[in-house]
Amino acid sequence: MSYTARIGPSILSSDLAQLGQECRRMMECGADYLHLDVMDGHFVPNITFGHPMVECLRTAVGPDPFFDMHMMVSRPEQWVKPMAAAGASQYTFHLEATTNPGNLIKEIRESGMKVGLAIKPATTVEELAPWAAQVDMALVMTVEPGFGGQKFMEDMMPKVSWLRSQFPSLDIEVDGGVGPDSIHRCAEAGANMIVSGSAVVSSDDPRSVIALLKNVVMEAIQKRSLDR
Ligand code: DX5
Ligand code: ZN
């Protein structure tokens, strides 16, 4: 088992006028990485930001923090090079947005980034499976992508469990409605990369929320290794 528990706050629900400061605050509060949500108003019914903002954030936080770019865009091929140049660490694209995942995976690697592959709630995990061995991370969406603050979809957990059983060392991320109330289900199913937006960012004590989420996932990983 090579994966570890990592918590990546989504800064979508933070004060967008202070994004650099908010990113630094999350890292100081124990975040392992930052999950940055890019939306184009076409793949999802909302708009956020693009690579110019990522470049500014990279300058604001320095070279170390890992940027997981969640690309909720219709033409993911278009932004690979600009995102790499802006300082993105991982390019997580949606399977539904491309007709040639194999080529996109290759382009992302050639640009020097890690590869994440995301599926929306209506997409089956069997559609992701053929690509799982080629990517660094699989993202199982636990809300319909587009907005922060939605309700966690517990019925996505069988996808996570199945992926964990088939790919014991794959990084598996969950995103959407994840917080202290839903983390146990995610951890038991086998997720190890945890995106949490409103539950962390809107909390009076983000450090404690991040620590709680991480402990629950670490305990589940330990239990799984003892059961083996
Ligand atoms: C939703 C985004 C999520 C979202 C998470 O489309 O991909 O990353 O910001 O926020 P919460 O945790 O509030 O659902
Ligand atoms: Zn996201």
Short mmCIF file of N, CA and C and ligand atoms in Angstrom, two decimals, residues 10 12 35-39 70 72 139 141 173 175-176 195, ligand 2:
data_model
loop_
_atom_site.label_atom_id
_atom_site.label_comp_id
_atom_site.label_asym_id
_atom_site.label_seq_id
_atom_site.Cartn_x
_atom_site.Cartn_y
_atom_site.Cartn_z
N SER A 10 -10.59 22.95 -1.03
CA SER A 10 -11.01 23.66 -2.24
C SER A 10 -11.31 25.09 -1.83
N LEU A 12 -12.78 27.34 -3.47
CA LEU A 12 -13.92 27.91 -4.19
C LEU A 12 -14.84 28.73 -3.28
N HIS A 35 -6.69 22.17 -3.85
CA HIS A 35 -7.53 21.72 -4.96
C HIS A 35 -8.15 22.97 -5.59
N LEU A 36 -7.78 23.24 -6.84
CA LEU A 36 -8.21 24.48 -7.49
C LEU A 36 -9.22 24.16 -8.59
N ASP A 37 -10.41 24.70 -8.46
CA ASP A 37 -11.54 24.36 -9.33
C ASP A 37 -11.64 25.32 -10.51
N VAL A 38 -11.35 24.83 -11.69
CA VAL A 38 -11.45 25.62 -12.92
C VAL A 38 -12.76 25.26 -13.63
N MET A 39 -13.61 26.25 -13.85
CA MET A 39 -14.90 26.02 -14.53
C MET A 39 -15.04 27.00 -15.68
N HIS A 70 -8.54 20.96 -10.83
CA HIS A 70 -9.76 20.23 -11.21
C HIS A 70 -10.38 20.96 -12.40
N MET A 72 -12.87 21.51 -14.83
CA MET A 72 -14.27 21.30 -15.24
C MET A 72 -14.51 22.14 -16.49
N LEU A 139 -10.53 10.65 -9.55
CA LEU A 139 -11.43 11.50 -8.76
C LEU A 139 -12.87 11.04 -8.97
N MET A 141 -16.43 12.09 -8.23
CA MET A 141 -17.22 13.23 -7.78
C MET A 141 -18.36 12.76 -6.89
N GLU A 173 -9.45 10.16 -5.03
CA GLU A 173 -9.92 11.42 -4.45
C GLU A 173 -11.44 11.48 -4.47
N ASP A 175 -14.66 14.41 -3.93
CA ASP A 175 -14.84 15.87 -4.02
C ASP A 175 -16.32 16.20 -4.08
N GLY A 176 -16.76 16.97 -3.08
CA GLY A 176 -18.14 17.45 -3.08
C GLY A 176 -18.89 17.04 -1.82
N VAL A 195 -10.95 16.15 -0.84
CA VAL A 195 -11.20 17.56 -1.11
C VAL A 195 -12.32 18.01 -0.17
ZN ZN B 2 -13.33 20.19 -7.35
#
